[in-house]
Short mmCIF file of C-alpha atoms and ligand atoms in Angstrom, two decimals:
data_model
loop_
_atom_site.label_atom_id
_atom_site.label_comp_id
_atom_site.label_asym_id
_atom_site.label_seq_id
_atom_site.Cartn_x
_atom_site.Cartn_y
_atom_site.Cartn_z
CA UNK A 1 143.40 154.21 8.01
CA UNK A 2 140.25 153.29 6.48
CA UNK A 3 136.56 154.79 6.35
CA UNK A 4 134.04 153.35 9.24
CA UNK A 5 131.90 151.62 6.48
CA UNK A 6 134.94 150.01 5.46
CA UNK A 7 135.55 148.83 8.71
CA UNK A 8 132.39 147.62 9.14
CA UNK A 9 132.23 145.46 5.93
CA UNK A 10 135.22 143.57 6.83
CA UNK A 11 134.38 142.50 10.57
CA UNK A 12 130.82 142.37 10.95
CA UNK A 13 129.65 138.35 10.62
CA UNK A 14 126.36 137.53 10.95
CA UNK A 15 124.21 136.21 8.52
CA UNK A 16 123.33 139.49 6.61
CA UNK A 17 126.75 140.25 6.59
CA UNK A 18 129.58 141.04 3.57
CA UNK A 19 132.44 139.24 5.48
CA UNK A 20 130.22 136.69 7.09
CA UNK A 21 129.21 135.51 3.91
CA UNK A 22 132.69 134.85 2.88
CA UNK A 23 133.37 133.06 6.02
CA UNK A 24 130.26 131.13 6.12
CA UNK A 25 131.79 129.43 2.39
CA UNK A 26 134.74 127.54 4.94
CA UNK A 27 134.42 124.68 7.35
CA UNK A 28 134.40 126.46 10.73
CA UNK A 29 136.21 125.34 14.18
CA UNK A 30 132.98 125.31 16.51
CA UNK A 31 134.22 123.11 19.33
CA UNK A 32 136.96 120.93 20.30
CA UNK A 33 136.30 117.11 19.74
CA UNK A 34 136.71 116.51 23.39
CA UNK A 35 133.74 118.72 24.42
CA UNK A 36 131.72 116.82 22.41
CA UNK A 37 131.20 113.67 24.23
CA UNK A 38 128.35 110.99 24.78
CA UNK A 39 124.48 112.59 23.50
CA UNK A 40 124.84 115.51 25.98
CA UNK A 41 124.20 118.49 23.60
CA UNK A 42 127.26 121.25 24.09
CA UNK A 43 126.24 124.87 22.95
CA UNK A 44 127.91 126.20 19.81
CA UNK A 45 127.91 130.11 19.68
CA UNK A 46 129.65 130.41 15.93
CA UNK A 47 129.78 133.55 13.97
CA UNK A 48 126.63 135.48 15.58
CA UNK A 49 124.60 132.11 15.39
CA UNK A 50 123.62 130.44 18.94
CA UNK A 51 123.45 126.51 17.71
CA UNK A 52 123.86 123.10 19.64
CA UNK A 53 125.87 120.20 18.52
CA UNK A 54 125.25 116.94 19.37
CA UNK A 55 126.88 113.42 19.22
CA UNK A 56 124.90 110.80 17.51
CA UNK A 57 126.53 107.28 16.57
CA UNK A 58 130.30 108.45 15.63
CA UNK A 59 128.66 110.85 13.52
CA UNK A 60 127.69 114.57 14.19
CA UNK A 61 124.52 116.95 13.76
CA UNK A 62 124.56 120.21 14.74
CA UNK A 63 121.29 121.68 15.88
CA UNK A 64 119.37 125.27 16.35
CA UNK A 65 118.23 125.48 19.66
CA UNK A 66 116.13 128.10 20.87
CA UNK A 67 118.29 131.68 22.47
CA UNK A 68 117.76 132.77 25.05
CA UNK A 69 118.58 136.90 24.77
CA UNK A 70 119.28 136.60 28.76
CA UNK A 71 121.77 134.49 28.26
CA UNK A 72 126.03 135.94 27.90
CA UNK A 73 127.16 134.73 24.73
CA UNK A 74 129.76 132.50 25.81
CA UNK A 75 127.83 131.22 28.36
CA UNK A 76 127.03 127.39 28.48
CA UNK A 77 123.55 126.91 30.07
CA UNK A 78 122.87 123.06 31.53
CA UNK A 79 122.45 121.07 28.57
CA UNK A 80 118.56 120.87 29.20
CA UNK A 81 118.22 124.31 27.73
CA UNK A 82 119.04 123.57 24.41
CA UNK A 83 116.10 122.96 22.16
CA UNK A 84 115.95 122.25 18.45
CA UNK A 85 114.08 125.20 16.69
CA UNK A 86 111.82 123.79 15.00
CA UNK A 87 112.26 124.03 10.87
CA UNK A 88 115.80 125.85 11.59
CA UNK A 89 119.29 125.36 10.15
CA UNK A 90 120.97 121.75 10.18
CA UNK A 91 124.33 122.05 9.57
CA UNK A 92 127.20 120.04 8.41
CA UNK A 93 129.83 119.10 10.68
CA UNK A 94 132.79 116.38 10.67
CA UNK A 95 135.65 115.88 13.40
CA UNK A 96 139.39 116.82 11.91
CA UNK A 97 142.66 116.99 14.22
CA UNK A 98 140.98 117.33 17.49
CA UNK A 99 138.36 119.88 16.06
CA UNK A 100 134.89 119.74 15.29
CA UNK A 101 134.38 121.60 12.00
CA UNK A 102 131.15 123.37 10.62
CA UNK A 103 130.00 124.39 7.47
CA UNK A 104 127.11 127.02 7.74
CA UNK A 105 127.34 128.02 4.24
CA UNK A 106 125.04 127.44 1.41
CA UNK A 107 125.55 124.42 -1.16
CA UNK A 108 128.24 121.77 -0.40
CA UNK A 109 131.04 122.14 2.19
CA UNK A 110 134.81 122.69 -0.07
CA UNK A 111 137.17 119.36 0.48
CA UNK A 112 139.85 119.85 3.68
CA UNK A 113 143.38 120.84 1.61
CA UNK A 114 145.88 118.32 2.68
CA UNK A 115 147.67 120.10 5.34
CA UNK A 116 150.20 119.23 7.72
CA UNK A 117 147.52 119.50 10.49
CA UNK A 118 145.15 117.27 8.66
CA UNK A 119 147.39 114.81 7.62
CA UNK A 120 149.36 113.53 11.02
CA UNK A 121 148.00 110.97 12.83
CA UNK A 122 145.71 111.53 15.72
CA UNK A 123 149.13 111.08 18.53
CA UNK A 124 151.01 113.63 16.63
CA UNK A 125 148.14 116.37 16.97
CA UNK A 126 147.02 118.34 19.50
CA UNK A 127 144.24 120.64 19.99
CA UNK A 128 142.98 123.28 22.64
CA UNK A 129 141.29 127.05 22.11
CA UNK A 130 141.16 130.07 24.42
CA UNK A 131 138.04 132.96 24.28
CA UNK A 132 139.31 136.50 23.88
CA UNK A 133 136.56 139.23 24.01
CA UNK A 134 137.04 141.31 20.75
CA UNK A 135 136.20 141.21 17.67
CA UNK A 136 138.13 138.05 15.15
CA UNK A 137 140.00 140.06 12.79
CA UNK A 138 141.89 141.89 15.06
CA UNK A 139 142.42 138.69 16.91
CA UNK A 140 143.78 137.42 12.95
CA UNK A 141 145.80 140.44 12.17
CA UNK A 142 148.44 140.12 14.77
CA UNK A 143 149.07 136.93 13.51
CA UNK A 144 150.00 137.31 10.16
CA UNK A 145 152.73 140.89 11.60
CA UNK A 146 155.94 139.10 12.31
CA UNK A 147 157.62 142.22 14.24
CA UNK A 148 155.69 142.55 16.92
CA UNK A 149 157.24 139.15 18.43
CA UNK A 150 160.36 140.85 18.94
CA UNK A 151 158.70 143.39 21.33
CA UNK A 152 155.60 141.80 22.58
CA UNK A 153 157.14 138.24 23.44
CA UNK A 154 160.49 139.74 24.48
CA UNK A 155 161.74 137.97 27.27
CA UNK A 156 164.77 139.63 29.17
CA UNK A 157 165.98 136.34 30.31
CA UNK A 158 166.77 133.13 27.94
CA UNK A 159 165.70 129.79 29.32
CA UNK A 160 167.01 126.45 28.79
CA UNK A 161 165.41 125.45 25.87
CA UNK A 162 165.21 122.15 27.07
CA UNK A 163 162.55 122.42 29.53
CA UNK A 164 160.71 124.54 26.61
CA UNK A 165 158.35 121.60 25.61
CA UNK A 166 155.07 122.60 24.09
CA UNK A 167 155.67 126.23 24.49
CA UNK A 168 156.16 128.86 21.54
CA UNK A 169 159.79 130.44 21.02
CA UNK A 170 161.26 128.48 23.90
CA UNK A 171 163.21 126.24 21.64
CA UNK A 172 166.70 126.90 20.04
CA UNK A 173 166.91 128.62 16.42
CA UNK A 174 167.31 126.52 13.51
CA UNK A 175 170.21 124.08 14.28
CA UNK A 176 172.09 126.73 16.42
CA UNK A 177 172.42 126.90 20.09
CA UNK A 178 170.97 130.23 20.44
CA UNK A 179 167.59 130.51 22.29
CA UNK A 180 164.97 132.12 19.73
CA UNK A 181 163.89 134.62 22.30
CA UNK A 182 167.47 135.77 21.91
CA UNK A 183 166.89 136.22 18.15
CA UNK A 184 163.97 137.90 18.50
CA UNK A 185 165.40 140.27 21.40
CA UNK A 186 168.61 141.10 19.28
CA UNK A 187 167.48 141.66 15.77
CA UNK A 188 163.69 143.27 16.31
CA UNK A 189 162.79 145.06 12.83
CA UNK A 190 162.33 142.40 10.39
CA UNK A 191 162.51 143.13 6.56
CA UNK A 192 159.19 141.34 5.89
CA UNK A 193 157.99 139.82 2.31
CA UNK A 194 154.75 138.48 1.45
CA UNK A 195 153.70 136.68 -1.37
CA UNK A 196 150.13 135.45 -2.49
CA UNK A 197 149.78 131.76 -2.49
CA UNK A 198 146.98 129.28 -3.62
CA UNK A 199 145.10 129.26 0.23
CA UNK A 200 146.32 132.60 1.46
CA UNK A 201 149.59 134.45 2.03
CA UNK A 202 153.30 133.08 2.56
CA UNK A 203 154.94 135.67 5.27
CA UNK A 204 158.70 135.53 5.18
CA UNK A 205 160.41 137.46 8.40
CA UNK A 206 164.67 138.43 7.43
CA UNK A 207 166.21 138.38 10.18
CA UNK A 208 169.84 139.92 9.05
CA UNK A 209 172.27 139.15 11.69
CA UNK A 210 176.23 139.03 11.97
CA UNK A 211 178.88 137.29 9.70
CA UNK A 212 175.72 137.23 6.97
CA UNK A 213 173.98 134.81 8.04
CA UNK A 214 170.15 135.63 8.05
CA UNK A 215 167.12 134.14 10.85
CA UNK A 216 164.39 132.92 8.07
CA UNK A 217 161.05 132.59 9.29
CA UNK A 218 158.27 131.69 7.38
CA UNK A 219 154.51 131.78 8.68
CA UNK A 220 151.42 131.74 6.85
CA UNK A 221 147.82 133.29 5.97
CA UNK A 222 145.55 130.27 5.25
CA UNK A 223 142.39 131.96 3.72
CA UNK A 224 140.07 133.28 5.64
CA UNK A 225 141.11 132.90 9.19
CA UNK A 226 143.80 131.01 10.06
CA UNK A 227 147.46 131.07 10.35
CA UNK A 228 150.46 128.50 10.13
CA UNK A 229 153.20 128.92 12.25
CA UNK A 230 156.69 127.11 13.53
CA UNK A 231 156.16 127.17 16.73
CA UNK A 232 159.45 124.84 18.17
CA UNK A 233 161.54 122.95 16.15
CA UNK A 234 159.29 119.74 16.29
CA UNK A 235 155.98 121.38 16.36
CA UNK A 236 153.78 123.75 14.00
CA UNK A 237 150.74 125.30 15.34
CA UNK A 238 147.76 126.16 13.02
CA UNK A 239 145.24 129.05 14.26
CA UNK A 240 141.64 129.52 13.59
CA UNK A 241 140.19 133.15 15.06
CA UNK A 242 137.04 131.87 14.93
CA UNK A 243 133.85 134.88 15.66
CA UNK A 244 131.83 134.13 18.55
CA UNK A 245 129.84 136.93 17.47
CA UNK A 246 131.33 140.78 16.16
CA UNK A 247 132.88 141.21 20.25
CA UNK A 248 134.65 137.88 20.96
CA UNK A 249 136.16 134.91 19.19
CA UNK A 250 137.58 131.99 20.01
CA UNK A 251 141.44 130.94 18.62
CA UNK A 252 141.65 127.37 17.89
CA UNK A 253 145.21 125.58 17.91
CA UNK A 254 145.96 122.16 16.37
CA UNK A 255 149.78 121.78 17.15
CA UNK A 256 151.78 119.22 15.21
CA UNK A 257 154.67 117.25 15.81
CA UNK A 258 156.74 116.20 13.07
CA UNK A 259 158.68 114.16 15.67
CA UNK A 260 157.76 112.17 18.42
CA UNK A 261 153.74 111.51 19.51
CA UNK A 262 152.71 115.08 21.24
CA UNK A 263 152.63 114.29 25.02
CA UNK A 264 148.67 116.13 25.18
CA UNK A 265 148.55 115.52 28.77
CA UNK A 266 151.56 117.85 29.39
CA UNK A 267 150.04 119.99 26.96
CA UNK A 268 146.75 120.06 28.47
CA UNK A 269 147.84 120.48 31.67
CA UNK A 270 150.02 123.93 30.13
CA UNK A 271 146.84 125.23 28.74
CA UNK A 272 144.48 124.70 31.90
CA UNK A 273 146.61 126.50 34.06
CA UNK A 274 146.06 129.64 32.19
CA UNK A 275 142.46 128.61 31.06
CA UNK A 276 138.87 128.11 32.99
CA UNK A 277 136.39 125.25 31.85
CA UNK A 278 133.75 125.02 30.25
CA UNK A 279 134.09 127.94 28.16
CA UNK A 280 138.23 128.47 27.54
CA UNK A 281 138.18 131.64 28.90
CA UNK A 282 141.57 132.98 29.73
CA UNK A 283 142.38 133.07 33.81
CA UNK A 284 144.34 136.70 33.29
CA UNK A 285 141.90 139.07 32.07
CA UNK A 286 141.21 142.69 31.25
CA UNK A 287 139.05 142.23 34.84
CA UNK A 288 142.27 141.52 36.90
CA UNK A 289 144.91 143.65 34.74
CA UNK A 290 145.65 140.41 32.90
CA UNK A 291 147.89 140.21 36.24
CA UNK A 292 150.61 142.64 35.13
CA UNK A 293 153.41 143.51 37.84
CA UNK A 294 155.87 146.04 37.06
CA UNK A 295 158.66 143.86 39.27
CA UNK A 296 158.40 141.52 36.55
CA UNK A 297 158.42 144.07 33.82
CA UNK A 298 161.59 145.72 34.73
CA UNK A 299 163.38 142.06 34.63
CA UNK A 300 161.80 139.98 32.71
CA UNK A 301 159.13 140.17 30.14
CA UNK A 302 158.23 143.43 28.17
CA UNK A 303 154.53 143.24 29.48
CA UNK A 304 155.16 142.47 32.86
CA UNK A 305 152.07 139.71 32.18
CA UNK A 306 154.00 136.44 32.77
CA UNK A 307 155.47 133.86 30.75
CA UNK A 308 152.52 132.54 28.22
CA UNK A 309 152.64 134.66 24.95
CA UNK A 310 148.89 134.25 24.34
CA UNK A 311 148.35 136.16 27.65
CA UNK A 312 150.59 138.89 25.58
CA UNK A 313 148.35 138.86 22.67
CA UNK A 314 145.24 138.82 24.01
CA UNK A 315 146.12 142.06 25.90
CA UNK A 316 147.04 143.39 22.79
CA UNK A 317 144.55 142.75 20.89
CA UNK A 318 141.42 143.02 23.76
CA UNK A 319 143.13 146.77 24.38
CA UNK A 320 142.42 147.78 20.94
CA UNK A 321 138.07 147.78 22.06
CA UNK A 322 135.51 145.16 20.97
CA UNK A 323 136.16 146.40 17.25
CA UNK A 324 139.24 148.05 16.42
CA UNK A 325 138.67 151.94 15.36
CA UNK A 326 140.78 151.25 12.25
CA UNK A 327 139.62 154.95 11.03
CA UNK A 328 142.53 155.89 13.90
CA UNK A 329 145.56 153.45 12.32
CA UNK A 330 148.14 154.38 11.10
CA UNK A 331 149.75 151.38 9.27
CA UNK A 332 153.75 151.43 8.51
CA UNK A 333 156.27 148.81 6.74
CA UNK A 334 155.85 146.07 8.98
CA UNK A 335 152.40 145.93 8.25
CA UNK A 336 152.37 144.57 4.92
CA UNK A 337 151.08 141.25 5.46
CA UNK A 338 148.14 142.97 7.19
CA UNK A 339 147.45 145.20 4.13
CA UNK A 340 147.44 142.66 1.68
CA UNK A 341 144.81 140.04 3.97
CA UNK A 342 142.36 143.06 3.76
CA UNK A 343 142.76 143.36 0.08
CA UNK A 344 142.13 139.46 -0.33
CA UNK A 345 139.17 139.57 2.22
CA UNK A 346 137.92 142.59 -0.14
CA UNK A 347 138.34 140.52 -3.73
CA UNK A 348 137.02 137.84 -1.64
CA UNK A 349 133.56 139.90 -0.53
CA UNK A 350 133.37 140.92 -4.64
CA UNK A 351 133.48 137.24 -5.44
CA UNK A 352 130.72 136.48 -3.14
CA UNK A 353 128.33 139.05 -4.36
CA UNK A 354 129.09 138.84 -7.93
CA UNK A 355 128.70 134.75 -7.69
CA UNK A 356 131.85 133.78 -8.44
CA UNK A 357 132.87 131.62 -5.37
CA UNK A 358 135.28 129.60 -7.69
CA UNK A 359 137.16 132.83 -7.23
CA UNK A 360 137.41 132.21 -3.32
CA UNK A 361 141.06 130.71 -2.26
CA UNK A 362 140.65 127.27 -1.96
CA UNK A 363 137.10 127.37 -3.40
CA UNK A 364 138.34 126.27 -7.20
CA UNK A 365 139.71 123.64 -8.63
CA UNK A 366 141.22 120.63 -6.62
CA UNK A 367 142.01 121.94 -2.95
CA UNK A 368 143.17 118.45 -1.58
CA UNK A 369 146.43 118.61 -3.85
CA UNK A 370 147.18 121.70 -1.17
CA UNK A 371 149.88 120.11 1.11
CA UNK A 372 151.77 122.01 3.54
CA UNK A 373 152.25 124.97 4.28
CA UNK A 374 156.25 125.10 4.39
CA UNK A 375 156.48 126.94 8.31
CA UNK A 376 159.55 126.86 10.16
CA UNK A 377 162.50 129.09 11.29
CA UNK A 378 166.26 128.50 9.72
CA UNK A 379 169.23 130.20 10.10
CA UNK A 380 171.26 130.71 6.63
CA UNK A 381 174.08 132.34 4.59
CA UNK A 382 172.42 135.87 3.42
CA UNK A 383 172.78 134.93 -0.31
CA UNK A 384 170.68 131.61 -0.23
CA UNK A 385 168.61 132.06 2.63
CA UNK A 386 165.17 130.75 -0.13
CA UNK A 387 166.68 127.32 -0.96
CA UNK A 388 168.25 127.04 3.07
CA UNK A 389 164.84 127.41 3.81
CA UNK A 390 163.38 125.13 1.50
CA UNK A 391 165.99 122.81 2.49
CA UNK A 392 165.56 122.85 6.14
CA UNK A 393 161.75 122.37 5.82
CA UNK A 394 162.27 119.05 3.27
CA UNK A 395 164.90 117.79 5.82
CA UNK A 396 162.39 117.93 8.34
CA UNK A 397 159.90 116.35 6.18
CA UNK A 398 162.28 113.32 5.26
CA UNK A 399 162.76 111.91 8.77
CA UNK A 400 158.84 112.71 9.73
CA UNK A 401 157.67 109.29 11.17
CA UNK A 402 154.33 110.07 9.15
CA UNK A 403 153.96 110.94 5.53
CA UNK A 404 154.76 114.68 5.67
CA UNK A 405 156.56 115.00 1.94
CA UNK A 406 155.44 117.55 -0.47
FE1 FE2 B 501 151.92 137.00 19.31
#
């Protein structure tokens, strides 16, 4: 557990803000390309900021525009509310993967690091985002704890991996023929090791399971907010939790296919079922119980909240209050990843006030040489499971139909 004004100095984002200020020195999801069509202003609530982009030529220019306090944050008001302020903030913005990214930092916006994400083409990408109404680190920290897959996502029931497309854990392990909800069901306490990278945190899960052989899966902290994660075989998805404001944040997805061109409509159509328009806000909600039925519970699913795993985590994390009392935790084994994030956020904050933003992950020397992250699950003889790994991610990377080596 940690003290309240601990707490405090590593959620809290506005402009004023310890953590904010760290955040505001990285390029920030603040609306999916597609919202941003034609010269029809779309309204851009971003880290405790209410601002407006707008489309003009094939560039971008995001705008102030004038709040009004009436007004839910997530709300989007007919575009003939949004006025510039006069004399405010005009801040950078570019289009990357789907996403429209902004910098609201001071000075000059860091290079993009040549991630996977960044590097596929435009038909191997896909992006969508969902709102969930607490506050983003919360949202970030279930991310980067690898057990809680094993009882959160447990599904009772294995199915055919083949009709899986576009959906996390529905695809076989590895190269095996054994469903990865089946991992995850049969071997659920990890040994978990982290170790501090260039742009964040490598998070290897051990899965130890008969005849030593050993389920390797590797996900990622990419400094400050986002994650990397296998999410099938073919496809990696890359997570911003994004701040709306200190209460809600938005989770931004670019999945990638290191195979075939993603099929987005399929994908699209997915999302949407679970999702309302225009403001992504999840269909199953703390208002309706998130739909939870105990008949489904008892045969199917640990949460008795359906099939969609961010449904799952959004519970989770939404149950835990608009700011997670983290003067209540009590953090155990598993949570190592967790407990070294905070400690980088906290170096990070020190850097920031002491002016030394070269400090910052990904804020020194040459970030575009970052390529990557290595994210995948294998399945491997106990001894070697680091080169298997390694192995398994290169072999992916050699018959990529885009440049993916490293
Ligand atoms: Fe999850």
């Amino acid at each position: 557990m940690i003290s309240q004004e601990l707490n405090d100095q590593i959620t809290r984002i506005g402009p004023e803000t310890q953590a904010g200020a760290v955040l505001r020195r990285y390029w920030q999801p603040a609306a999916l390309s597609d919202e941003v069509q034609g010269d029809v202003p779309v309204p851009v609530n971003l880290m405790g900021e209410r601002l407006a982009l707008i489309r003009e030529g094939d560039g971008l220019l995001p705008i102030t525009r004038q709040a009004d306090p009436s007004e839910a944050p997530t709300h989007h008001p007919a575009s003939g509310d949004i006025r510039e302020v006069q004399g405010g903030p005009r801040y950078p913005a570019v289009d990357r993967a789907g996403v429209v990214f902004a910098y609201l930092g001071p000075g000059d916006p860091p290079a993009f690091p040549n991630f996977d994400c960044f590097r596929a083409p435009e038909d191997h990408v896909f992006a969508f985002k969902g709102l969930w109404q607490c506050n983003w680190l919360q949202a970030l920290e279930i991310g980067i704890d690898p057990a809680h897959a094993s009882y959160l996502h447990r599904f009772l029931e294995d199915a055919d991996p083949e009709e899986g497309y576009g959906q996390q854990f529905r695809d076989k392990a590895a190269h095996t023929d054994m469903p990865m909800t089946q991992v995850l069901r049969e071997y659920p306490r990890p040994d978990i090791q982290v170790d501090e990278t260039e742009y964040g945190l490598r998070i290897t899960a051990l899965r130890h399971m008969a005849n030593d052989l050993t389920h390797v899966r590797v996900t990622n902290q990419i400094f400050p907010e986002a994650i990397c994660i296998p999410m099938s075989r073919e496809m990696t998805i890359t997570q911003w939790h994004v701040p709306v404001d200190d209460e809600n944040c938005y989770w931004y997805t670019v999945f990638t296919s290191f195979k075939t061109p993603v099929n987005k409509e399929v994908m699209r159509a997915q999302r949407l079922k679970e999702h309302r328009l225009p403001d992504y806000a999840p269909l199953k909600n703390r208002e309706n119980n998130y739909h939870y039925d105990p008949a489904e519970q008892e045969r199917l699913t640990y949460t008795g909240m359906g099939l969609d795993i961010n449904v799952h985590d959004q519970w989770a994390v939404e149950g835990m209050g608009p700011i997670q009392d983290r003067t209540q935790e009590h953090l155990g084994r598993s949570d190592v990843a967790i407990i070294r994030y905070r400690r980088m956020l906290r170096h990070a904050i020190k850097a920031v006030e002491e002016g030394d933003e070269g400090a910052l992950p990904m804020r020194g020397a040459d970030v575009t040489r970052l390529v990557g992250p290595l994210s995948n699950d294998s399945i491997a003889a106990t001894q070697d499971w680091k080169s298997a790994s390694r192995a398994a991610d290169l072999a992916r990377r050699a018959e990529c139909p885009w440049d993916a080596t490293v």
